[in-house]
PDB file of C-alpha atoms and ligand atoms in Angstrom:
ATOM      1  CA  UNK A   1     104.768 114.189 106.070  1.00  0.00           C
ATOM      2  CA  UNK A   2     105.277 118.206 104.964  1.00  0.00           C
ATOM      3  CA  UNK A   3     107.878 118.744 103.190  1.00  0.00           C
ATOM      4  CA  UNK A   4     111.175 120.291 105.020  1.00  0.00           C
ATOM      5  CA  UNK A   5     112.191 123.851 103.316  1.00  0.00           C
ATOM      6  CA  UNK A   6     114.789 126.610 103.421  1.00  0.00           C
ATOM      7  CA  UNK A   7     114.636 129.379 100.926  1.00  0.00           C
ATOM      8  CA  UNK A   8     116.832 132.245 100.157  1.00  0.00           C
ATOM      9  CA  UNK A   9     115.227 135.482  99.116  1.00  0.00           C
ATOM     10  CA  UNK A  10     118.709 137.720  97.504  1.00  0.00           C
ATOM     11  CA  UNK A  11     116.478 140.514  97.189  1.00  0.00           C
ATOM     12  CA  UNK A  12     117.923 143.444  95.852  1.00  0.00           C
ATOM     13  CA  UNK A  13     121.202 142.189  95.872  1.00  0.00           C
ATOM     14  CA  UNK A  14     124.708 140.819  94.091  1.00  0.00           C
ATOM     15  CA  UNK A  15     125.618 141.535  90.569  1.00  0.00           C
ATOM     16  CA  UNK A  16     125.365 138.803  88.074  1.00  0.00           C
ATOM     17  CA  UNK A  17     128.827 137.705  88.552  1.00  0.00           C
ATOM     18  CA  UNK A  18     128.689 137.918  92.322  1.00  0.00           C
ATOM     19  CA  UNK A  19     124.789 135.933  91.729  1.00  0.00           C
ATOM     20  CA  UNK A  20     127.167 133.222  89.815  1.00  0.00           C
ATOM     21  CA  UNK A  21     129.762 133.120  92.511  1.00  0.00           C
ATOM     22  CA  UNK A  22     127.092 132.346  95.511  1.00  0.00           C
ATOM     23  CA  UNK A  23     124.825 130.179  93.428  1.00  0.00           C
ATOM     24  CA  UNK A  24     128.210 128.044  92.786  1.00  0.00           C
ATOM     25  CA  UNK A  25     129.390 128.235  96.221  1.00  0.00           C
ATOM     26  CA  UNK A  26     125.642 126.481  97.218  1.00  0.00           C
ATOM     27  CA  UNK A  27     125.512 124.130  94.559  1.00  0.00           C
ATOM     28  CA  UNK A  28     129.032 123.469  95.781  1.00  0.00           C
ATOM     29  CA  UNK A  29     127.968 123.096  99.951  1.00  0.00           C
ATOM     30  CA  UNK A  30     124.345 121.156  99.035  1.00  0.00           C
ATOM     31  CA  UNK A  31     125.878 117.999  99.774  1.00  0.00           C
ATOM     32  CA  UNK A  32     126.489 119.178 103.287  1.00  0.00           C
ATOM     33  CA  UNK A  33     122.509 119.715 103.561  1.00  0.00           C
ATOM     34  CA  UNK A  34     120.944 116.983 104.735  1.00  0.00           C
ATOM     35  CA  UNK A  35     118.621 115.255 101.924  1.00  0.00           C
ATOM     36  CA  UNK A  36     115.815 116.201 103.358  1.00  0.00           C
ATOM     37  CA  UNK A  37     115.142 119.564 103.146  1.00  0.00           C
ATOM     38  CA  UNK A  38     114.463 121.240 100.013  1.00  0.00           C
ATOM     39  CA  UNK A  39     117.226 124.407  99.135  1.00  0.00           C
ATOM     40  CA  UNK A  40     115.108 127.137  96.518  1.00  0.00           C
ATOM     41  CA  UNK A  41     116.857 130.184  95.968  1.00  0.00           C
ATOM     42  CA  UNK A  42     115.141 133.407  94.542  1.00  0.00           C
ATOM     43  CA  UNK A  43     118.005 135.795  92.545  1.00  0.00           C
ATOM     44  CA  UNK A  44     116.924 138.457  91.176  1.00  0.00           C
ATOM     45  CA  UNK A  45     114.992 138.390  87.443  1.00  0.00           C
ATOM     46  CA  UNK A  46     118.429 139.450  85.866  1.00  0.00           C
ATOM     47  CA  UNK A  47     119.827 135.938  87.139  1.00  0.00           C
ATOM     48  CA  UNK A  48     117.320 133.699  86.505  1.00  0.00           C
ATOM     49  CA  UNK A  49     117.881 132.255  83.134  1.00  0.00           C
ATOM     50  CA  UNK A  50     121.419 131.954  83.815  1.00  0.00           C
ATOM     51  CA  UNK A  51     121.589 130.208  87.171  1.00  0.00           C
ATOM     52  CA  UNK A  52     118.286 128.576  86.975  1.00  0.00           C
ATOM     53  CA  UNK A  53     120.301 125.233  84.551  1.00  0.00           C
ATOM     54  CA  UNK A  54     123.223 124.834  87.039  1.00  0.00           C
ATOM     55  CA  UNK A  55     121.306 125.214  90.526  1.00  0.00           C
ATOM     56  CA  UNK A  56     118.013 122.712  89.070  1.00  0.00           C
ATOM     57  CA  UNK A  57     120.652 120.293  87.949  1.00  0.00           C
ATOM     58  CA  UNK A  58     122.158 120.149  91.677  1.00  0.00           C
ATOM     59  CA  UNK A  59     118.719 119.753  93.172  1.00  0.00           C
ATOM     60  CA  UNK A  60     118.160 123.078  94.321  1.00  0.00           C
ATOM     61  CA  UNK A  61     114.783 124.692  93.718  1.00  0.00           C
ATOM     62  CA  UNK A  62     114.778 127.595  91.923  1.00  0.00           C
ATOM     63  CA  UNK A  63     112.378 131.067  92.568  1.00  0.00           C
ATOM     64  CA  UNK A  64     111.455 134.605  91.461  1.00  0.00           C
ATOM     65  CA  UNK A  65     111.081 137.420  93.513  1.00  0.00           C
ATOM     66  CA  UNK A  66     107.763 138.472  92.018  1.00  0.00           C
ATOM     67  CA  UNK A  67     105.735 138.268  88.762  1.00  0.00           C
ATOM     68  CA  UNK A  68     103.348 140.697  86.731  1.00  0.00           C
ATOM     69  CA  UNK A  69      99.472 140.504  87.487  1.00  0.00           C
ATOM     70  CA  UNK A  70      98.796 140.556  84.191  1.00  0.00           C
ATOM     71  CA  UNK A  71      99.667 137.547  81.218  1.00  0.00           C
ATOM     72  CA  UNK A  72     101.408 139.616  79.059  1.00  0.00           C
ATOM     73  CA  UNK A  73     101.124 142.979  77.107  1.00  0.00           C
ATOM     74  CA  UNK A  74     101.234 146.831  77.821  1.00  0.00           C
ATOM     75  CA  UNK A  75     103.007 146.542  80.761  1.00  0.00           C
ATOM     76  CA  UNK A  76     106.341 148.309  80.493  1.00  0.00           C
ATOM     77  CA  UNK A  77     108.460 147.068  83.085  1.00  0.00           C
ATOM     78  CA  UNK A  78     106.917 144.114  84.179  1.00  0.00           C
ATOM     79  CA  UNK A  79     108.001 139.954  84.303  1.00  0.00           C
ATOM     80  CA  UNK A  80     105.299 137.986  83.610  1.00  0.00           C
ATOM     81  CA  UNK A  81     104.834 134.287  85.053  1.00  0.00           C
ATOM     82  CA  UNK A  82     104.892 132.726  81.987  1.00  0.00           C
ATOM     83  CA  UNK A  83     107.905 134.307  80.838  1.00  0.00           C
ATOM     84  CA  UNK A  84     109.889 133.093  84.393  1.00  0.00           C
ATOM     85  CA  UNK A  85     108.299 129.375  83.452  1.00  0.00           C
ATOM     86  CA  UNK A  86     109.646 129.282  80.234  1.00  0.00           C
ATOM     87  CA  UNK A  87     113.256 129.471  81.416  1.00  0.00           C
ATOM     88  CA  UNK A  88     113.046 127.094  83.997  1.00  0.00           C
ATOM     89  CA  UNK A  89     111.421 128.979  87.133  1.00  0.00           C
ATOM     90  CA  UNK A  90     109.765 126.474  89.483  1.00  0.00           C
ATOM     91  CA  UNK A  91     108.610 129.124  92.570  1.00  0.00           C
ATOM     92  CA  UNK A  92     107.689 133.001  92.780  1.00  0.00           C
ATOM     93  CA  UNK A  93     107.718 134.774  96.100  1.00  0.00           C
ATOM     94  CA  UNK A  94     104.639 137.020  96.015  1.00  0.00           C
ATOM     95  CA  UNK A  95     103.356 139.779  98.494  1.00  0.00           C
ATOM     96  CA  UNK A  96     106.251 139.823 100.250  1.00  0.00           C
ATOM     97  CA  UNK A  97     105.941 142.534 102.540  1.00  0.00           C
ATOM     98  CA  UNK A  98     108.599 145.027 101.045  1.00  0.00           C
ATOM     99  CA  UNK A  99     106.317 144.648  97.698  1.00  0.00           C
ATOM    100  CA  UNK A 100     102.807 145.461 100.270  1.00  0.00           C
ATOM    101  CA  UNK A 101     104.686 148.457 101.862  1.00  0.00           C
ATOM    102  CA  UNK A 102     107.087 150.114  99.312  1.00  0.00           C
ATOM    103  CA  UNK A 103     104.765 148.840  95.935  1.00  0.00           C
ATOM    104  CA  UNK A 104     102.002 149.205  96.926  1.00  0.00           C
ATOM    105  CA  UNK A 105     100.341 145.763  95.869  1.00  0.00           C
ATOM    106  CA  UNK A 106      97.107 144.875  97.524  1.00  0.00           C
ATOM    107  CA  UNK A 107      95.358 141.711  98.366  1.00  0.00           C
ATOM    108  CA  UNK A 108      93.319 142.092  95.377  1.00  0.00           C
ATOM    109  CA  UNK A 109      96.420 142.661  93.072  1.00  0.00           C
ATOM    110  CA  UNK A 110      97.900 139.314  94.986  1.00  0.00           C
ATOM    111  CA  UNK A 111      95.146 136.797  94.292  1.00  0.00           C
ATOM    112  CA  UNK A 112      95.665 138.500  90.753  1.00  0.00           C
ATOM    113  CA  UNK A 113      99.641 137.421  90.961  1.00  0.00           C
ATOM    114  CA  UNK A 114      99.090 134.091  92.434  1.00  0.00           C
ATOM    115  CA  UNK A 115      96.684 132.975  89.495  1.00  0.00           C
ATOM    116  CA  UNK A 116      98.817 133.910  86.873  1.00  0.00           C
ATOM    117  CA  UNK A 117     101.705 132.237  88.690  1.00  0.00           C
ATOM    118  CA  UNK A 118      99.301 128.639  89.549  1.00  0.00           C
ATOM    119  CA  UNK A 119      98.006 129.191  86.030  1.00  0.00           C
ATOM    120  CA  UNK A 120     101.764 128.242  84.128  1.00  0.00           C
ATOM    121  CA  UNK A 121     102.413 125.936  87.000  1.00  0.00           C
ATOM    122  CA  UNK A 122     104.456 127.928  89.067  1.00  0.00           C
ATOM    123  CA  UNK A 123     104.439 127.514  92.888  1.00  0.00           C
ATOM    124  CA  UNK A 124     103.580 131.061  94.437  1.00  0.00           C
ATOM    125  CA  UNK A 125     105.653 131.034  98.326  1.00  0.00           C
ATOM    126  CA  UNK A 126     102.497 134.084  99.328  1.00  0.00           C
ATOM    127  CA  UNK A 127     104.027 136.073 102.131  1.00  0.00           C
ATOM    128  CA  UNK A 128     101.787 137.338 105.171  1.00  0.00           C
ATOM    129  CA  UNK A 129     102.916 139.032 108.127  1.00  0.00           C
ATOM    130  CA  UNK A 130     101.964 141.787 110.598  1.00  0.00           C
ATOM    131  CA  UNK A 131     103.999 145.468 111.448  1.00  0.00           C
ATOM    132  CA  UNK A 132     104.931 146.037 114.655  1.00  0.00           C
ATOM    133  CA  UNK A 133     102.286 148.376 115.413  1.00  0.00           C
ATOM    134  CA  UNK A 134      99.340 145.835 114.819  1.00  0.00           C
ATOM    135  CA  UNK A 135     101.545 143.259 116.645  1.00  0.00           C
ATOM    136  CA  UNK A 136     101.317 146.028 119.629  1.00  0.00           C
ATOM    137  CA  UNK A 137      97.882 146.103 119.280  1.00  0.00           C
ATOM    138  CA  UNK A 138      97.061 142.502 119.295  1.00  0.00           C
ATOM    139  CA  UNK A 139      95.832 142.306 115.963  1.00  0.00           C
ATOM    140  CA  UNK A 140      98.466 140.471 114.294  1.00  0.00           C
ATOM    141  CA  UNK A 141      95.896 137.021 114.407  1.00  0.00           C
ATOM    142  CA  UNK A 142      93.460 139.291 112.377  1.00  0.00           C
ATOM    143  CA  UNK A 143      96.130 140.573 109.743  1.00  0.00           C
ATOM    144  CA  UNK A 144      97.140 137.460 108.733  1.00  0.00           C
ATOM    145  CA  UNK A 145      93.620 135.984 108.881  1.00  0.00           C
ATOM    146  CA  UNK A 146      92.671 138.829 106.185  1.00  0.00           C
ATOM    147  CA  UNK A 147      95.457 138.249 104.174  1.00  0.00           C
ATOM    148  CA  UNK A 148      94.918 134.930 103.953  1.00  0.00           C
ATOM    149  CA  UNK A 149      91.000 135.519 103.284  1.00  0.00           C
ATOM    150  CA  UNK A 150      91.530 137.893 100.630  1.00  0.00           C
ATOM    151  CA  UNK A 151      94.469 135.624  98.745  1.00  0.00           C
ATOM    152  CA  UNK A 152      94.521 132.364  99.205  1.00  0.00           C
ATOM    153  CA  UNK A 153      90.907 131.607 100.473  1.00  0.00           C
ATOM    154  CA  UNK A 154      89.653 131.969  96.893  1.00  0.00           C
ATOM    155  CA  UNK A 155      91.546 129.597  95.595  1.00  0.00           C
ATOM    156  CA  UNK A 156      90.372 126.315  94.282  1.00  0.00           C
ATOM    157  CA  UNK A 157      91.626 122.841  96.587  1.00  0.00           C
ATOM    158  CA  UNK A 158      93.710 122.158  93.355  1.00  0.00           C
ATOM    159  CA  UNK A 159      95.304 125.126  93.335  1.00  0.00           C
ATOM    160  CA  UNK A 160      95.515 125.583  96.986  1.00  0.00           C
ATOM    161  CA  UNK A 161      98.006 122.318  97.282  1.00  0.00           C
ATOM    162  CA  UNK A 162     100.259 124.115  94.788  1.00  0.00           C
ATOM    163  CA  UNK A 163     100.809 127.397  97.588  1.00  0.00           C
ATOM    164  CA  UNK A 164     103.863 127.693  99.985  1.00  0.00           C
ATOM    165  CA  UNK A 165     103.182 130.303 102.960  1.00  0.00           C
ATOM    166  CA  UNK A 166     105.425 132.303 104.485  1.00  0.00           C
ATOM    167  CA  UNK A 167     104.886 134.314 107.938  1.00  0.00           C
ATOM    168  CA  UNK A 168     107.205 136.930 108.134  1.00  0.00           C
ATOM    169  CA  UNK A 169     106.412 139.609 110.787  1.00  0.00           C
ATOM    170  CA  UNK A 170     107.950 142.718 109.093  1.00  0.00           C
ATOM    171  CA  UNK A 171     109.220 143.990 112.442  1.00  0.00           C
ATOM    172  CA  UNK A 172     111.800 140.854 112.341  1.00  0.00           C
ATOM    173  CA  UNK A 173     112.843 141.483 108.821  1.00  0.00           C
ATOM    174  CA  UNK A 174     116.238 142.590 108.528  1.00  0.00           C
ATOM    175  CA  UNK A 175     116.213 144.104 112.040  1.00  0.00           C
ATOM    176  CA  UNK A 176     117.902 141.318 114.045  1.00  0.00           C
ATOM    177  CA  UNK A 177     114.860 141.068 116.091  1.00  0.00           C
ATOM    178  CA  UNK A 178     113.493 137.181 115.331  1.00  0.00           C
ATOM    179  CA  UNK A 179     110.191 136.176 116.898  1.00  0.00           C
ATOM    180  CA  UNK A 180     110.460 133.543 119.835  1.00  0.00           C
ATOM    181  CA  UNK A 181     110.100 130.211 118.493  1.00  0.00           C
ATOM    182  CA  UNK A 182     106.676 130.239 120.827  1.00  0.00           C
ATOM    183  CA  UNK A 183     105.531 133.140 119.375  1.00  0.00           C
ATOM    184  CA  UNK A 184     106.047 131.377 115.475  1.00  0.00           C
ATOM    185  CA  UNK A 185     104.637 128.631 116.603  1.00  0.00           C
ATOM    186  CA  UNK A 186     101.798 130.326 118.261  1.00  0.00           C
ATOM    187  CA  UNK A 187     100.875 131.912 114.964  1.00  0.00           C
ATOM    188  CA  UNK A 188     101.856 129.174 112.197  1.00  0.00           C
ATOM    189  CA  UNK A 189      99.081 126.978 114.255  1.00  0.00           C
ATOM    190  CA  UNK A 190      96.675 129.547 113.693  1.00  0.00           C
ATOM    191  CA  UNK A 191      97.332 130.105 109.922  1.00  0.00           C
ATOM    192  CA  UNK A 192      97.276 126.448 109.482  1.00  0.00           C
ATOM    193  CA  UNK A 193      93.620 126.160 111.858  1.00  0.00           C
ATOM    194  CA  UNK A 194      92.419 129.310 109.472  1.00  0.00           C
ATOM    195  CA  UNK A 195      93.691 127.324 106.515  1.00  0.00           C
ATOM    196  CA  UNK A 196      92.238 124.201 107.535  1.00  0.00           C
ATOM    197  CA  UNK A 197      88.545 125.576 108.129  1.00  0.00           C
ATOM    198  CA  UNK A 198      88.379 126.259 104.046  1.00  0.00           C
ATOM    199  CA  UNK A 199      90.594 123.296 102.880  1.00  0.00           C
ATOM    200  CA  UNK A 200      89.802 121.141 105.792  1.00  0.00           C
ATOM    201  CA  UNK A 201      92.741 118.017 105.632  1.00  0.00           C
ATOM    202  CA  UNK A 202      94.708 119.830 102.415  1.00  0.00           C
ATOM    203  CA  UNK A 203      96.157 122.560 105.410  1.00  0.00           C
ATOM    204  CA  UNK A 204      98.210 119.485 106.926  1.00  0.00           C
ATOM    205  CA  UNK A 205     100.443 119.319 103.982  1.00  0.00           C
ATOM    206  CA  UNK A 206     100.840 122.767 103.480  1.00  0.00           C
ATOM    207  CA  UNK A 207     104.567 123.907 104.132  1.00  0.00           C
ATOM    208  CA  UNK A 208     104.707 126.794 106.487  1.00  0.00           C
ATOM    209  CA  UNK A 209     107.956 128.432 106.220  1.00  0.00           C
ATOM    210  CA  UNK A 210     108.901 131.032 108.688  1.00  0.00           C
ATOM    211  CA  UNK A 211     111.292 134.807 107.802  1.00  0.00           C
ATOM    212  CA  UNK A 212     112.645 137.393 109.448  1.00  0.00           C
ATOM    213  CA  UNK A 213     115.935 137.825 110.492  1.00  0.00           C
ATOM    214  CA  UNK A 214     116.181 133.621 110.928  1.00  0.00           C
ATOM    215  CA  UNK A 215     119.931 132.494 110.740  1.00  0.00           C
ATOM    216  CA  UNK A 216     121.993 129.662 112.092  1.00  0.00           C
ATOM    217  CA  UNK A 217     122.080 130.832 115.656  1.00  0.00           C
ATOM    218  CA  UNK A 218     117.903 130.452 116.132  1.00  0.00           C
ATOM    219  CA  UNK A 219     117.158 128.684 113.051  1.00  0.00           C
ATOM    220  CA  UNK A 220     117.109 125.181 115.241  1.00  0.00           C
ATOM    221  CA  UNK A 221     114.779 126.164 117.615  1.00  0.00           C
ATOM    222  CA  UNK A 222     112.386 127.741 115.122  1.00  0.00           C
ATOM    223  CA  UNK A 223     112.683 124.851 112.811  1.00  0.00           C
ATOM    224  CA  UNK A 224     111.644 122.286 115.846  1.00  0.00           C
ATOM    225  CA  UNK A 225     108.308 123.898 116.470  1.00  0.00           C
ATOM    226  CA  UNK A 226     105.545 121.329 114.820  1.00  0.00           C
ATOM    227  CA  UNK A 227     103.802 123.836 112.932  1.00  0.00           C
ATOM    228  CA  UNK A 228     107.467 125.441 111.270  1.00  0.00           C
ATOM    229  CA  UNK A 229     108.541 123.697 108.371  1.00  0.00           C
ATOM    230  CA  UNK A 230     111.152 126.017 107.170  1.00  0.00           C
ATOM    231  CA  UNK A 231     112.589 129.360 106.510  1.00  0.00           C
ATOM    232  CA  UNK A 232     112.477 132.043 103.872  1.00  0.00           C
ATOM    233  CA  UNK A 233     115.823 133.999 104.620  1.00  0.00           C
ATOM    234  CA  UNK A 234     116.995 136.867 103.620  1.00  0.00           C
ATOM    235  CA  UNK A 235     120.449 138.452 104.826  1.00  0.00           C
ATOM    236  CA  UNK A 236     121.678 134.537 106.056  1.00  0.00           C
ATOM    237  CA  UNK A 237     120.865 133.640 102.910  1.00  0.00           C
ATOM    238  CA  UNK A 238     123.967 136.079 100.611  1.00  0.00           C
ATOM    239  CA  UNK A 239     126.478 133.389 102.509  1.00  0.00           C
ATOM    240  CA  UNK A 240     126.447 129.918 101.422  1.00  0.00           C
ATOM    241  CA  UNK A 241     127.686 128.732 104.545  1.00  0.00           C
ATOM    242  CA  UNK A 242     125.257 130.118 106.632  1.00  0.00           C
ATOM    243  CA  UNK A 243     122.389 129.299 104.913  1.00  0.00           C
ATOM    244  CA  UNK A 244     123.749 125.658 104.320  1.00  0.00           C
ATOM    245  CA  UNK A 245     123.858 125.640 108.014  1.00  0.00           C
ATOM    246  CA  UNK A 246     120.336 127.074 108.631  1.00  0.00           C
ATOM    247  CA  UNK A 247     119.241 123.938 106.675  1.00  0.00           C
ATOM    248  CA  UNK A 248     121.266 122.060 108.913  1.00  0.00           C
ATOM    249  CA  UNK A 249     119.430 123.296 112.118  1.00  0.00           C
ATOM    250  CA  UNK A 250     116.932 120.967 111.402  1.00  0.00           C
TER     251      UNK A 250
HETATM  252  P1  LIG B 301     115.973 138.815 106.768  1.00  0.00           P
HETATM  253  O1  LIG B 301     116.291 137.330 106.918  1.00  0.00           O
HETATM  254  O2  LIG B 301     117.111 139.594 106.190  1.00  0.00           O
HETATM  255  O3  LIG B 301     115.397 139.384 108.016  1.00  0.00           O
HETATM  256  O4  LIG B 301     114.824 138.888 105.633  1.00  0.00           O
HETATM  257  C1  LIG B 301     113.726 138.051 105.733  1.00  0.00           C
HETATM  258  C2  LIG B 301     112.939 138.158 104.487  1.00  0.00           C
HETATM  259  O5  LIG B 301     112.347 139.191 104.223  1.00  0.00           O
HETATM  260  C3  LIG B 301     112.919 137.015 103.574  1.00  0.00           C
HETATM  261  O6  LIG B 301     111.986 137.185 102.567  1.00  0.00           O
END
C-alpha cells in the first residue's frame, strides 16, 4: 500500500512569527486529519530550525524548499542538505518549477541536488511538470518523460525508494486553473509506467503527489484517482483549515 500524502509548500511566504502562528494552528487541527495520511510542511529556511521540534513532535513531516548542489563551501548564499539534516529536516522539495523557470536550475543541476539531499538521508519530493504551451502542443508526456530521464533515472534502486514525485503542470499553479482529475490521472499512470520500465516493481510504492492550484473543493476527486496519492499545495496550504481539510478529501 503507497503511502497517503498532503504537503504544504509556504513558498515565499509568512514572517517567522506568522510561520509560528500557522505551524501551531496545524499541529493544533492534525487530530482532525485522518491517521492516515502523512501532513509535511515546507516553511521557508528561516523557519526551519525553529518549527521543525514542535511540528516532528505532533507527527507532521517536516520539508525544505530547496538545498545547495554542492556539500558545502564557497557558495555564498546557499543551504546545503546537510546543514537542513542537522536540525531536524526530513524532506526537500527540489526542481520545483518556480526554481526551473525563475533560477534557472537544470536537470543536470537537479540530479546534482537530489544526491546531496539522498546522500544525508533526506527525502527529495522532485517536481516535474509541463507549461501550458507544451501542454498545447501535446508534448507534456515527453516533458515529464525527460525530466524524469535526466533526474531520477540515474539513480540507484536504493536511492530511488527514498524519492517523492510531484506533477505539477505550471499552468495550474497558482492560477485557479486545476487539471481534471482524468487528466492527473492520465499522466500520474504514465510517470509511474516510465518509472516502472527502469525500477520495474519499486514504481508501485512510489508516492505520486499531485500540485497546482489543488484545494478542498477538488482535492477529493483528485485524491480518488488510483495513480494520485496526494497533494503538494501551495496557496490552500497558508490556512490550516483548508489544508486540514484537503487531507480530509481523501
Ligand atoms: P498552488 O497550490 O498555489 O497552485 O501552488 C502549487 C505549488 O506550486 C505547490 O508546490
Amino acid at each position: 500500500m503507497r503511502k497517503k500524502m498532503v504537503a504544504g509548500n509556504w513558498k515565499m511566504n509568512t514572517t517567522f512569527q506568522e510561520g509560528e502562528t500557522l505551524a501551531g494552528a496545524i499541529v493544533g487541527k492534525k487530530g482532525e486529519a485522518p491517521g492516515d495520511v502523512l501532513l509535511i510542511v515546507a516553511p521557508p529556511f528561516t523557519h526551519l530550525s525553529a518549527l521543525a521540534p514542535p511540528l516532528k513532535a505532533a507527527g507532521v513531516g517536516v520539508a525544505a524548499q530547496n538545498c545547495a548542489a554542492e556539500a558545502q563551501g564557497a557558495y555564498t548564499g546557499e543551504v546545503s542538505a546537510r546543514m537542513l539534516a542537522s536540525i531536524g529536516v526530513q524532506y526537500c522539495i527540489i526542481g520545483h518549477s518556480e526554481r526551473r523557470e525563475y533560477y534557472g536550475e537544470t536537470n543536470a543541476v537537479l540530479l546534482k541536488k537530489v544526491r546531496q539531499a539522498l546522500d544525508v538521508g533526506l527525502h527529495p519530493i522532485f517536481c516535474i511538470g509541463e507549461v501550458l504551451a507544451e501542454r498545447e502542443a501535446g508534448r507534456h508526456f515527453d516533458v515529464v518523460r525527460t525530466q524524469l530521464e535526466d533526474a531520477i533515472l540515474p539513480l540507484s534502486p536504493a536511492d530511488f525508494e527514498r524519492i517523492i514525485i510531484a506533477y505539477e503542470p505550471v499552468w495550474a499553479i497558482g492560477t485557479g486553473k486545476t487539471a481534471t482529475a482524468g487528466q492527473a490521472q492520465e499522466i500520474h499512470a504514465y510517470i509511474r509506467n516510465v518509472l516502472a520500465a527502469k525500477f520495474g516493481a519499486l514504481a508501485h510504492d512510489t508516492v505520486l503527489l499531485y500540485g497546482g492550484s489543488c484545494k478542498p473543493s477538488n482535492a477529493g476527486e483528485l485524491f480518488a484517482q488510483p495513480d494520485v496519492d496526494g497533494g503538494l499545495i501551495g496557496g490552500a496550504s497558508l490556512v490550516a483549515d483548508d489544508f486540514i481539510a484537503i487531507a480530509n478529501a481523501f
